[in-house]
Short mmCIF file of C-alpha atoms and ligand atoms in Angstrom, two decimals:
data_model
loop_
_atom_site.label_atom_id
_atom_site.label_comp_id
_atom_site.label_asym_id
_atom_site.label_seq_id
_atom_site.Cartn_x
_atom_site.Cartn_y
_atom_site.Cartn_z
CA MET A 1252 139.42 -118.58 -25.35
CA ASP A 1253 142.38 -119.49 -23.11
CA ASP A 1254 144.91 -117.12 -22.80
CA LEU A 1255 147.70 -119.16 -24.45
CA SER A 1256 145.45 -120.34 -27.50
CA LEU A 1257 146.54 -118.34 -31.04
CA PRO A 1258 144.35 -116.27 -33.02
CA GLN A 1259 143.02 -117.55 -36.00
CA PHE A 1260 144.39 -116.29 -39.58
CA PRO A 1261 142.55 -117.99 -42.21
CA PHE A 1262 145.81 -118.52 -44.10
CA ASP A 1263 145.89 -119.17 -47.95
CA ASN A 1264 149.49 -118.67 -49.14
CA SER A 1265 149.80 -118.32 -53.00
CA TYR A 1266 153.27 -116.87 -52.74
CA ALA A 1267 154.51 -120.05 -51.22
CA ARG A 1268 153.25 -122.42 -53.54
CA LEU A 1269 155.43 -120.84 -56.41
CA PRO A 1270 158.27 -122.86 -56.87
CA GLU A 1271 161.33 -122.63 -54.12
CA ARG A 1272 163.65 -120.58 -55.71
CA PHE A 1273 161.22 -117.64 -54.98
CA TYR A 1274 162.21 -117.61 -51.39
CA THR A 1275 163.68 -119.53 -48.34
CA LYS A 1276 161.43 -121.40 -46.11
CA GLN A 1277 162.57 -119.71 -42.36
CA ALA A 1278 160.36 -119.86 -39.26
CA PRO A 1279 160.61 -117.10 -37.07
CA THR A 1280 163.33 -116.96 -34.30
CA PRO A 1281 161.87 -116.85 -30.74
CA VAL A 1282 162.30 -114.16 -28.35
CA ALA A 1283 162.68 -114.02 -24.48
CA ALA A 1284 159.17 -112.10 -23.45
CA PRO A 1285 157.19 -110.81 -25.85
CA SER A 1286 154.36 -108.41 -24.81
CA ILE A 1287 151.76 -106.47 -27.47
CA LEU A 1288 152.26 -102.89 -27.52
CA ALA A 1289 149.69 -101.78 -30.23
CA VAL A 1290 147.39 -103.67 -31.80
CA ASN A 1291 144.95 -102.05 -35.17
CA ASP A 1292 141.76 -102.71 -34.29
CA ALA A 1293 140.36 -101.35 -37.76
CA LEU A 1294 142.73 -103.25 -39.89
CA ALA A 1295 142.05 -106.36 -37.97
CA ALA A 1296 138.56 -106.06 -38.44
CA ASP A 1297 139.14 -105.33 -42.32
CA LEU A 1298 140.74 -108.83 -42.26
CA GLY A 1299 138.38 -110.58 -40.58
CA LEU A 1300 140.60 -110.91 -37.32
CA ASP A 1301 140.14 -110.65 -34.03
CA ALA A 1302 141.52 -107.91 -32.12
CA ALA A 1303 140.87 -109.72 -28.91
CA GLU A 1304 142.66 -112.41 -30.03
CA LEU A 1305 145.50 -110.81 -31.42
CA CYS A 1306 146.17 -108.74 -27.70
CA SER A 1307 146.18 -111.86 -25.71
CA LEU A 1308 149.14 -113.69 -24.58
CA GLY A 1309 148.24 -116.16 -27.44
CA GLY A 1310 148.67 -113.00 -29.51
CA ALA A 1311 151.85 -111.75 -28.30
CA GLU A 1312 152.94 -115.43 -28.97
CA ALA A 1313 152.28 -115.36 -32.43
CA LEU A 1314 153.31 -112.05 -33.56
CA SER A 1315 156.69 -112.21 -31.82
CA GLY A 1316 157.04 -115.69 -34.13
CA ASN A 1317 157.58 -117.62 -30.73
CA ARG A 1318 154.44 -120.12 -31.90
CA PRO A 1319 153.57 -121.35 -35.10
CA LEU A 1320 150.21 -119.57 -36.45
CA PRO A 1321 148.05 -122.56 -37.82
CA GLY A 1322 148.19 -122.35 -41.59
CA ALA A 1323 151.04 -120.10 -41.86
CA ASP A 1324 154.11 -121.31 -44.10
CA PRO A 1325 156.93 -118.76 -42.97
CA LEU A 1326 159.30 -117.89 -45.62
CA ALA A 1327 161.95 -115.11 -46.45
CA GLN A 1328 161.36 -113.61 -50.08
CA VAL A 1329 164.24 -113.39 -52.49
CA TYR A 1330 164.91 -109.98 -54.42
CA ALA A 1331 167.93 -108.20 -55.77
CA GLY A 1332 167.75 -104.40 -56.51
CA HIS A 1333 169.79 -100.89 -56.88
CA GLN A 1334 170.35 -99.40 -53.90
CA PHE A 1335 171.43 -95.72 -54.41
CA GLY A 1336 172.33 -96.54 -58.01
CA GLY A 1337 174.42 -99.39 -57.41
CA TRP A 1338 173.05 -103.07 -58.20
CA SER A 1339 172.90 -105.79 -55.37
CA ALA A 1340 172.64 -109.15 -56.97
CA GLN A 1341 171.28 -110.89 -54.09
CA LEU A 1342 169.32 -109.23 -51.47
CA GLY A 1343 165.80 -110.77 -49.87
CA ASP A 1344 164.19 -110.51 -46.58
CA GLY A 1345 166.78 -109.95 -43.61
CA ARG A 1346 164.62 -109.19 -40.81
CA ALA A 1347 161.20 -110.20 -42.45
CA ILE A 1348 159.55 -113.15 -42.18
CA LEU A 1349 156.40 -114.05 -44.89
CA LEU A 1350 153.72 -115.80 -42.70
CA GLY A 1351 151.16 -116.32 -45.81
CA GLU A 1352 148.49 -114.25 -46.96
CA VAL A 1353 144.75 -113.54 -46.03
CA VAL A 1354 141.74 -112.87 -47.88
CA GLY A 1355 140.17 -110.25 -46.15
CA LYS A 1356 136.16 -109.39 -45.81
CA ASP A 1357 136.44 -107.02 -48.89
CA GLY A 1358 137.71 -110.05 -50.75
CA LYS A 1359 141.25 -108.47 -50.81
CA ARG A 1360 144.13 -110.85 -50.64
CA ARG A 1361 147.01 -109.44 -48.03
CA ASP A 1362 150.42 -110.50 -46.80
CA ILE A 1363 150.81 -111.03 -43.29
CA GLN A 1364 154.69 -110.28 -42.12
CA LEU A 1365 156.35 -110.36 -39.29
CA LYS A 1366 159.33 -107.68 -39.54
CA GLY A 1367 162.56 -108.27 -37.08
CA ALA A 1368 161.68 -112.08 -36.72
CA GLY A 1369 165.03 -113.26 -36.74
CA PRO A 1370 167.67 -114.27 -39.46
CA THR A 1371 167.12 -115.52 -42.31
CA ALA A 1372 168.88 -117.28 -45.47
CA TYR A 1373 169.30 -113.53 -46.96
CA SER A 1374 170.43 -111.71 -43.52
CA ARG A 1375 174.20 -111.10 -44.59
CA MET A 1376 176.00 -109.75 -41.31
CA GLY A 1377 172.85 -108.62 -39.91
CA ASP A 1378 171.09 -109.96 -37.07
CA GLY A 1379 167.56 -110.25 -38.31
CA ARG A 1380 166.08 -107.67 -35.58
CA ALA A 1381 164.30 -104.48 -35.37
CA PRO A 1382 164.88 -102.14 -32.97
CA LEU A 1383 161.63 -100.98 -31.10
CA GLY A 1384 162.29 -97.02 -32.18
CA PRO A 1385 162.04 -97.96 -35.81
CA VAL A 1386 158.85 -100.22 -35.14
CA LEU A 1387 156.94 -97.59 -33.78
CA ARG A 1388 157.86 -95.27 -36.43
CA GLU A 1389 156.84 -97.61 -39.13
CA TYR A 1390 153.88 -98.19 -37.34
CA LEU A 1391 152.72 -94.17 -37.08
CA ILE A 1392 153.76 -93.22 -40.16
CA SER A 1393 152.52 -95.74 -42.43
CA GLU A 1394 149.06 -96.07 -40.64
CA ALA A 1395 149.19 -91.98 -41.08
CA MET A 1396 149.77 -92.34 -44.76
CA ALA A 1397 146.73 -95.00 -44.66
CA ALA A 1398 144.74 -92.34 -43.43
CA LEU A 1399 145.72 -89.67 -45.64
CA GLY A 1400 144.54 -92.12 -48.22
CA VAL A 1401 147.56 -93.22 -49.72
CA PRO A 1402 148.40 -96.58 -50.78
CA THR A 1403 150.70 -98.53 -48.15
CA THR A 1404 151.78 -101.20 -46.53
CA ARG A 1405 150.00 -101.31 -43.26
CA ALA A 1406 150.94 -101.92 -39.47
CA LEU A 1407 148.53 -104.47 -37.52
CA ALA A 1408 150.65 -105.01 -34.43
CA ALA A 1409 153.55 -104.06 -32.47
CA VAL A 1410 155.47 -106.34 -30.30
CA TRP A 1411 158.18 -105.25 -27.77
CA THR A 1412 160.48 -108.52 -27.52
CA GLY A 1413 161.96 -108.24 -24.37
CA GLU A 1414 165.54 -108.88 -25.62
CA ALA A 1415 168.05 -106.06 -26.61
CA VAL A 1416 169.06 -105.10 -29.91
CA TYR A 1417 172.20 -104.06 -30.32
CA ARG A 1418 173.56 -101.20 -33.08
CA GLU A 1419 176.56 -99.14 -33.24
CA GLN A 1420 175.01 -96.78 -30.93
CA GLY A 1421 174.66 -99.55 -28.07
CA GLY A 1422 171.82 -101.65 -27.07
CA PHE A 1423 168.02 -100.91 -27.81
CA PRO A 1424 164.65 -102.64 -26.79
CA GLY A 1425 163.74 -105.25 -29.21
CA GLY A 1426 160.43 -104.89 -31.50
CA VAL A 1427 158.60 -106.96 -34.05
CA LEU A 1428 156.39 -105.24 -36.42
CA THR A 1429 153.30 -107.10 -38.05
CA ARG A 1430 153.57 -105.72 -41.37
CA VAL A 1431 150.55 -106.17 -43.80
CA ALA A 1432 150.61 -105.27 -47.68
CA ALA A 1433 148.78 -106.22 -50.96
CA SER A 1434 152.03 -107.94 -51.36
CA HIS A 1435 155.93 -107.60 -50.95
CA ILE A 1436 156.51 -107.95 -54.26
CA ARG A 1437 159.22 -105.51 -55.55
CA VAL A 1438 160.85 -104.06 -58.79
CA GLY A 1439 164.32 -105.85 -57.14
CA THR A 1440 162.13 -109.09 -57.08
CA PHE A 1441 161.92 -109.14 -61.05
CA GLN A 1442 165.04 -107.81 -60.97
CA PHE A 1443 166.39 -110.70 -59.62
CA PHE A 1444 165.10 -113.14 -61.82
CA GLY A 1445 166.20 -110.91 -64.88
CA ALA A 1446 169.65 -111.04 -63.97
CA ARG A 1447 169.65 -114.69 -63.60
CA GLU A 1448 167.81 -115.32 -67.13
CA ASP A 1449 165.02 -117.46 -65.38
CA THR A 1450 162.36 -116.67 -68.32
CA ASP A 1451 160.19 -119.19 -66.71
CA ALA A 1452 160.29 -117.46 -63.06
CA LEU A 1453 159.65 -114.12 -64.71
CA GLY A 1454 156.60 -115.25 -66.39
CA LEU A 1455 155.18 -116.87 -63.00
CA LEU A 1456 155.87 -113.58 -61.38
CA VAL A 1457 153.87 -111.44 -64.23
CA ASP A 1458 151.45 -114.15 -63.74
CA HIS A 1459 151.29 -114.02 -60.17
CA CYS A 1460 151.09 -110.10 -59.86
CA ILE A 1461 148.53 -109.80 -62.52
CA GLU A 1462 146.28 -112.49 -60.11
CA ARG A 1463 146.77 -110.35 -57.25
CA HIS A 1464 147.40 -106.44 -58.43
CA TYR A 1465 145.41 -106.05 -62.09
CA SER A 1466 143.38 -108.88 -63.21
CA GLU A 1467 142.04 -106.54 -65.86
CA ALA A 1468 145.57 -107.12 -67.33
CA PHE A 1469 145.25 -110.90 -67.64
CA GLU A 1470 143.49 -110.15 -71.03
CA ALA A 1471 146.33 -108.15 -72.75
CA GLU A 1472 148.15 -109.47 -75.51
CA ASN A 1473 151.74 -108.80 -73.96
CA LYS A 1474 150.93 -109.25 -70.35
CA ALA A 1475 154.65 -108.23 -69.19
CA LEU A 1476 153.66 -105.14 -71.36
CA ALA A 1477 150.41 -104.75 -69.77
CA LEU A 1478 152.24 -105.42 -65.94
CA LEU A 1479 154.80 -102.50 -66.61
CA THR A 1480 152.02 -100.34 -68.11
CA ALA A 1481 149.85 -100.55 -64.79
CA VAL A 1482 152.81 -100.73 -62.09
CA LEU A 1483 153.83 -97.34 -64.12
CA ASN A 1484 150.53 -95.86 -63.49
CA ALA A 1485 150.37 -96.87 -59.79
CA GLN A 1486 153.76 -95.38 -59.21
CA ALA A 1487 152.81 -92.17 -60.55
CA LYS A 1488 149.56 -91.78 -58.66
CA LEU A 1489 151.66 -92.86 -55.65
CA ILE A 1490 154.42 -90.57 -55.90
CA ALA A 1491 152.08 -87.75 -56.77
CA LYS A 1492 150.20 -88.30 -53.74
CA TRP A 1493 153.68 -88.30 -51.63
CA MET A 1494 154.54 -84.97 -53.29
CA GLY A 1495 150.76 -83.65 -52.44
CA PHE A 1496 151.64 -84.20 -48.15
CA GLY A 1497 155.14 -83.22 -48.74
CA PHE A 1498 156.93 -86.61 -48.21
CA ILE A 1499 160.01 -87.80 -48.99
CA HIS A 1500 160.65 -91.41 -48.85
CA GLY A 1501 164.08 -91.36 -48.45
CA VAL A 1502 165.28 -94.64 -49.46
CA MET A 1503 163.62 -95.02 -53.28
CA ASN A 1504 165.95 -98.20 -54.20
CA THR A 1505 164.30 -100.60 -56.51
CA ASP A 1506 164.13 -103.07 -53.81
CA ASN A 1507 161.87 -100.40 -51.71
CA MET A 1508 159.37 -100.17 -54.78
CA THR A 1509 156.04 -102.58 -54.94
CA ILE A 1510 154.49 -103.88 -57.70
CA SER A 1511 151.14 -103.10 -56.09
CA GLY A 1512 151.76 -99.45 -56.14
CA GLU A 1513 151.77 -99.01 -52.26
CA THR A 1514 154.22 -97.60 -50.21
CA ILE A 1515 156.68 -99.78 -48.70
CA ASP A 1516 160.15 -99.82 -46.32
CA TYR A 1517 159.17 -96.91 -43.82
CA GLY A 1518 163.28 -95.85 -42.72
CA PRO A 1519 164.43 -92.42 -42.58
CA CYS A 1520 160.99 -91.05 -44.41
CA ALA A 1521 159.69 -88.11 -43.33
CA PHE A 1522 156.95 -85.30 -44.13
CA MET A 1523 158.64 -81.52 -44.89
CA GLU A 1524 157.75 -78.59 -43.16
CA GLY A 1525 158.95 -75.69 -44.46
CA PHE A 1526 158.51 -75.82 -48.38
CA ASP A 1527 162.02 -76.65 -49.84
CA PRO A 1528 161.67 -78.80 -53.19
CA LYS A 1529 165.73 -80.03 -52.55
CA GLN A 1530 164.69 -80.95 -49.04
CA VAL A 1531 166.51 -84.26 -47.97
CA PHE A 1532 165.59 -85.79 -44.41
CA SER A 1533 167.92 -89.05 -44.45
CA SER A 1534 171.82 -89.03 -43.07
CA ILE A 1535 172.89 -91.31 -45.85
CA ASP A 1536 171.49 -89.68 -48.85
CA GLN A 1537 174.62 -87.62 -49.04
CA GLY A 1538 174.07 -86.58 -52.93
CA GLY A 1539 170.45 -85.70 -52.17
CA ARG A 1540 169.54 -88.97 -54.80
CA TYR A 1541 166.06 -89.12 -52.92
CA ALA A 1542 165.09 -85.70 -52.13
CA TYR A 1543 161.31 -84.13 -52.63
CA ASP A 1544 161.23 -83.11 -56.27
CA MET A 1545 163.81 -86.03 -57.43
CA GLN A 1546 161.24 -88.72 -56.48
CA PRO A 1547 159.21 -88.77 -60.00
CA GLY A 1548 162.37 -88.75 -62.35
CA ILE A 1549 163.75 -91.81 -59.60
CA GLY A 1550 160.73 -93.58 -60.02
CA HIS A 1551 160.83 -93.32 -63.59
CA TRP A 1552 164.26 -94.93 -63.41
CA ASN A 1553 163.19 -97.65 -61.03
CA LEU A 1554 160.51 -98.62 -63.58
CA SER A 1555 163.10 -98.57 -66.37
CA ARG A 1556 164.91 -101.25 -64.41
CA LEU A 1557 161.59 -103.36 -64.32
CA ALA A 1558 161.17 -102.38 -67.95
CA GLY A 1559 164.63 -104.04 -68.25
CA ALA A 1560 164.08 -107.37 -66.37
CA LEU A 1561 160.74 -107.91 -68.29
CA LEU A 1562 162.39 -107.66 -71.62
CA PRO A 1563 162.76 -111.58 -72.49
CA LEU A 1564 158.92 -111.72 -71.71
CA VAL A 1565 157.89 -108.33 -73.92
CA ASP A 1566 159.40 -109.50 -77.18
CA GLU A 1567 161.90 -112.56 -77.10
CA GLY A 1568 164.07 -110.12 -75.98
CA GLY A 1569 166.19 -108.21 -78.57
CA GLU A 1570 165.97 -104.86 -80.21
CA LYS A 1571 162.27 -104.85 -80.66
CA ALA A 1572 161.50 -105.69 -76.75
CA VAL A 1573 163.93 -102.68 -75.97
CA GLU A 1574 161.65 -100.57 -78.35
CA LYS A 1575 158.26 -101.94 -76.80
CA ALA A 1576 159.31 -101.12 -73.26
CA GLN A 1577 160.90 -98.09 -74.10
CA LYS A 1578 157.81 -96.79 -75.79
CA THR A 1579 155.75 -97.98 -72.85
CA LEU A 1580 157.84 -96.36 -70.46
CA ASP A 1581 158.14 -93.01 -71.96
CA VAL A 1582 154.36 -92.40 -70.75
CA PHE A 1583 155.55 -91.85 -67.19
CA PRO A 1584 156.39 -88.14 -67.31
CA ALA A 1585 153.20 -87.47 -68.61
CA ALA A 1586 151.78 -89.86 -66.06
CA PHE A 1587 153.06 -88.30 -63.36
CA ASP A 1588 152.22 -85.01 -64.56
CA ALA A 1589 148.63 -85.72 -65.05
CA ALA A 1590 148.62 -87.03 -61.43
CA TRP A 1591 150.14 -84.47 -59.99
CA THR A 1592 148.41 -81.50 -61.84
CA ASP A 1593 145.35 -83.51 -60.19
CA VAL A 1594 146.48 -84.10 -56.70
CA ALA A 1595 148.01 -80.40 -56.40
CA GLY A 1596 144.83 -78.81 -58.15
CA ARG A 1597 142.62 -80.23 -56.00
CA LYS A 1598 144.73 -78.88 -53.17
CA LEU A 1599 143.77 -75.27 -54.67
CA GLY A 1600 139.65 -76.42 -54.63
CA LEU A 1601 139.68 -76.83 -58.43
CA ALA A 1602 136.95 -79.55 -59.40
CA ALA A 1603 138.79 -80.92 -62.24
CA PRO A 1604 142.07 -79.66 -62.64
CA GLY A 1605 143.91 -79.70 -66.22
CA ALA A 1606 147.01 -78.52 -67.58
CA GLU A 1607 145.74 -75.22 -68.09
CA ASP A 1608 146.14 -75.09 -64.14
CA LYS A 1609 150.09 -75.81 -63.62
CA SER A 1610 150.97 -72.15 -63.86
CA LEU A 1611 148.62 -71.60 -61.03
CA VAL A 1612 149.98 -74.71 -58.94
CA ASN A 1613 153.74 -73.68 -59.80
CA ASP A 1614 153.21 -69.91 -58.72
CA LEU A 1615 151.96 -71.40 -55.59
CA LEU A 1616 154.98 -73.32 -54.99
CA THR A 1617 157.52 -70.75 -56.00
CA MET A 1618 155.80 -68.41 -53.17
CA MET A 1619 156.08 -71.33 -50.61
CA ALA A 1620 159.69 -72.20 -51.56
CA ALA A 1621 160.67 -68.49 -51.53
CA ALA A 1622 158.70 -68.34 -47.91
CA LYS A 1623 159.87 -71.60 -46.63
CA ALA A 1624 155.95 -71.36 -45.88
CA ASP A 1625 154.87 -75.03 -43.73
CA PHE A 1626 153.85 -77.74 -46.68
CA THR A 1627 150.79 -78.49 -44.63
CA LEU A 1628 149.39 -75.58 -43.13
CA THR A 1629 150.09 -73.21 -46.09
CA PHE A 1630 147.63 -75.50 -47.88
CA ARG A 1631 145.21 -75.75 -45.32
CA ALA A 1632 145.38 -72.01 -45.11
CA LEU A 1633 144.15 -72.14 -48.64
CA MET A 1634 141.31 -73.74 -46.98
CA ASN A 1635 140.43 -70.43 -45.02
CA ALA A 1636 140.86 -68.31 -47.91
CA ALA A 1637 138.40 -70.26 -49.85
CA ALA A 1638 136.42 -69.42 -46.96
CA GLY A 1639 136.80 -65.91 -47.38
CA ASP A 1640 139.54 -65.32 -43.92
CA GLU A 1641 142.78 -64.47 -46.00
CA ALA A 1642 144.89 -64.17 -42.71
CA PRO A 1643 146.11 -67.39 -42.19
CA LEU A 1644 147.41 -67.46 -45.59
CA ARG A 1645 149.11 -64.25 -45.48
CA GLU A 1646 150.70 -65.23 -42.04
CA HIS A 1647 152.75 -67.98 -44.22
CA LEU A 1648 153.13 -66.16 -47.65
CA THR A 1649 154.24 -62.73 -47.02
CA ASP A 1650 155.16 -61.38 -49.90
CA THR A 1651 152.17 -59.22 -51.18
CA ALA A 1652 153.34 -58.25 -54.29
CA THR A 1653 153.24 -62.01 -55.41
CA LEU A 1654 150.61 -62.98 -53.03
CA ASP A 1655 148.17 -60.34 -54.19
CA PRO A 1656 147.92 -61.14 -57.91
CA TRP A 1657 148.07 -64.57 -57.45
CA LEU A 1658 145.15 -64.42 -55.24
CA VAL A 1659 143.09 -62.55 -57.98
CA ALA A 1660 143.86 -65.63 -60.55
CA TRP A 1661 142.97 -68.29 -58.20
CA ARG A 1662 139.68 -66.83 -57.45
CA ALA A 1663 139.27 -65.87 -61.18
CA ARG A 1664 139.92 -69.77 -61.68
CA LEU A 1665 137.18 -71.19 -58.95
CA THR A 1666 134.87 -68.80 -60.75
CA GLU A 1667 134.67 -70.74 -63.79
CA ASP A 1668 133.88 -74.19 -61.41
CA GLY A 1669 131.09 -72.18 -60.48
CA ARG A 1670 131.17 -74.02 -56.77
CA ASP A 1671 130.15 -71.84 -53.64
CA ASN A 1672 132.73 -70.34 -51.04
CA ALA A 1673 132.12 -73.32 -48.82
CA ALA A 1674 131.73 -76.29 -51.46
CA VAL A 1675 135.45 -75.09 -52.05
CA ALA A 1676 136.79 -74.99 -48.52
CA GLU A 1677 135.20 -78.82 -48.40
CA ALA A 1678 136.78 -79.44 -50.98
CA ILE A 1679 140.52 -78.33 -49.85
CA ARG A 1680 139.86 -79.63 -46.58
CA GLN A 1681 139.28 -83.43 -47.73
CA VAL A 1682 142.71 -83.15 -49.17
CA SER A 1683 144.86 -80.71 -47.04
CA PRO A 1684 145.59 -82.05 -43.77
CA ILE A 1685 145.83 -80.34 -40.51
CA TYR A 1686 147.61 -83.13 -39.04
CA ILE A 1687 150.76 -84.67 -40.81
CA PRO A 1688 153.40 -86.95 -38.16
CA ARG A 1689 156.06 -84.00 -37.82
CA ASN A 1690 159.41 -85.19 -37.01
CA HIS A 1691 159.85 -83.45 -33.59
CA ILE A 1692 156.64 -84.93 -32.23
CA VAL A 1693 157.65 -88.12 -33.93
CA GLU A 1694 160.76 -88.65 -32.34
CA ASP A 1695 159.26 -87.29 -28.59
CA VAL A 1696 156.94 -89.91 -29.08
CA ILE A 1697 159.66 -93.04 -29.55
CA GLU A 1698 161.42 -91.40 -26.95
CA ALA A 1699 158.73 -92.00 -24.53
CA GLY A 1700 158.07 -95.56 -25.78
CA LEU A 1701 161.89 -96.22 -25.07
CA HIS A 1702 161.04 -95.59 -21.67
CA GLU A 1703 158.24 -97.71 -21.33
CA ASN A 1704 155.61 -94.91 -21.64
CA PHE A 1705 153.51 -95.87 -24.68
CA ALA A 1706 150.58 -93.30 -24.15
CA PRO A 1707 152.02 -90.21 -26.67
CA PHE A 1708 152.54 -93.34 -29.30
CA HIS A 1709 148.55 -94.03 -28.57
CA THR A 1710 147.62 -90.69 -28.71
CA MET A 1711 149.63 -89.33 -31.61
CA ASN A 1712 147.86 -92.87 -33.95
CA GLU A 1713 144.73 -91.39 -32.96
CA VAL A 1714 145.16 -87.93 -33.87
CA LEU A 1715 146.79 -89.32 -37.37
CA ALA A 1716 143.77 -91.61 -37.87
CA ASP A 1717 141.50 -88.67 -38.73
CA PRO A 1718 144.03 -86.20 -40.18
CA PHE A 1719 141.65 -83.83 -41.96
CA THR A 1720 139.14 -83.15 -39.33
CA GLU A 1721 140.66 -80.17 -36.76
CA GLN A 1722 140.69 -81.74 -33.06
CA PRO A 1723 140.10 -79.72 -30.01
CA GLY A 1724 143.03 -79.59 -27.55
CA LYS A 1725 145.58 -81.27 -30.45
CA GLU A 1726 146.86 -78.09 -31.55
CA ALA A 1727 150.33 -79.33 -30.64
CA TYR A 1728 150.42 -81.96 -33.34
CA ALA A 1729 149.47 -79.63 -36.02
CA ALA A 1730 152.43 -76.70 -35.19
CA PRO A 1731 155.53 -76.63 -36.84
CA ALA A 1732 158.60 -77.88 -34.70
CA PRO A 1733 159.89 -74.79 -32.82
CA ALA A 1734 162.95 -73.02 -34.35
CA ASP A 1735 165.77 -74.90 -31.96
CA GLY A 1736 163.52 -78.22 -32.22
CA ALA A 1737 163.36 -78.99 -35.73
CA VAL A 1738 164.76 -82.40 -36.98
CA HIS A 1739 166.79 -81.94 -39.95
CA ARG A 1740 167.84 -85.60 -40.29
CA THR A 1741 166.39 -88.84 -40.05
CA PHE A 1742 168.06 -92.15 -39.79
CA CYS A 1743 167.09 -95.83 -40.92
CA GLY A 1744 168.19 -96.98 -37.31
CA THR A 1745 167.65 -100.26 -38.22
P1 AMP B 3081 166.68 -101.56 -46.38
O1 AMP B 3081 167.53 -100.45 -46.43
O2 AMP B 3081 165.74 -101.26 -44.72
O3 AMP B 3081 165.14 -101.47 -47.24
O4 AMP B 3081 166.97 -102.55 -46.41
C1 AMP B 3081 168.01 -103.25 -47.34
C2 AMP B 3081 168.21 -104.77 -47.54
O5 AMP B 3081 168.65 -105.23 -46.06
C3 AMP B 3081 166.83 -105.66 -47.05
O6 AMP B 3081 167.09 -106.70 -47.81
C4 AMP B 3081 166.72 -106.06 -45.31
O7 AMP B 3081 166.58 -107.40 -45.92
C5 AMP B 3081 168.27 -106.32 -44.95
N1 AMP B 3081 168.50 -105.48 -43.99
C6 AMP B 3081 168.09 -104.64 -43.14
N2 AMP B 3081 168.49 -104.51 -42.02
C7 AMP B 3081 168.78 -105.75 -41.48
C8 AMP B 3081 168.86 -106.66 -40.13
N3 AMP B 3081 169.07 -105.73 -38.85
N4 AMP B 3081 169.23 -108.13 -40.20
C9 AMP B 3081 169.51 -108.41 -41.42
N5 AMP B 3081 168.98 -107.91 -42.90
C10 AMP B 3081 169.25 -106.76 -42.88
MG1 MG B 3082 164.05 -102.56 -48.41
#
């Protein structure tokens, strides 16, 4: 193909076929001099796309938004949302443009979106642009999450625009991220129509979401409640997975919570190092609303906003509807508890964790909190302990008065499963990474990128693509921040 021919995306745009009040059609705004910084070969292959085409000059033109892709139907989605608890009746894609959807080789439909592609009807005071730093950050962390097995939006490509983006702190290189998602429909999308009492739109949105994400709910007697149940279960499992890796989303606003159950909107998120259940990284989260251990409760609160929006479809509104929705919502704490027990129990090497294992989990977490033990490495040390080497664990948890009896109880519980030591260690390895995107390294990698050195970015991506396997020579990626180099605050920087 000649260099300027465009990549082929087999678009089929179901969202664009919804009524016009769901979006505003908007083409990306061209940029000065786009160049491709990264293309995700594995994801491109899953989508049935040609990675070489994406890397070409034509790829840079298309993924920067400079030239329209054949078959795309670009639009900005409208939504509303509660941000830090406060209601915003009008939000929407202010700096992201949905090009369309592609059905991949696996039969799954996915959105192709350009983030940082210029202003839309929903940009408010914003410029519609993204600095390169947050683009690289989202690429790294969302792909790390995918490799960890956490449902998430993905990064297909990162482009450097050749233009500056201006923020309070000055000018930065601009970037565009090609984001891929099962869909970008949010709790806030339902809230937008709920607040406008647009029952027809809510019905269309329920059908659209069930078709895309929860086809098993199609036959349900009450589709709105079936959707609520499905989202609730997906979010309970998602948040449990986050917490199993020490992940703190940081901005769990209702407009940043998907219906699909994928993690979305990587802003000031971070992986915790020393365990502190109250850990917060985001500079704007002054009250600790989105702290590590607040996440399940906030998830529940957000789902109750979804339930509220769905009420007119639950039972012609009124008290009966509230009663039914409440009954569905009340399942969340138990759903999360079950999901969390499973996640945490498996990190202890248990074959089939149950409610009776909660104290074993909680006692370990209490020791970890008391010692501010590195979340990732402590679980990894448990793998060594299972294999017979307790030394690494004893480095993290030095209080033998609590650790010794815990080890006795843990081994007794493992005996019930009847697996040999090697099998237990292997089970722990599969759910306890050695590599996570450690904040201090992420910041170094971004800093290098801003100086046009992208080698560290690519190396880190490669390491994080196989997070459960020890890689020779990559020790630095596994090590906690040096005492004077720890990152305590993260910024949206958007
Ligand atoms: P976030 O906190 O990143 O989830 O963004 C909240 C809202 O602000 C969303 O509706 C975004 O589309 C919008 N927004 C954030 N940054 C920009 C920007 N640079 N230009 C326009 N809109 C933006
Ligand atoms: Mg958002």
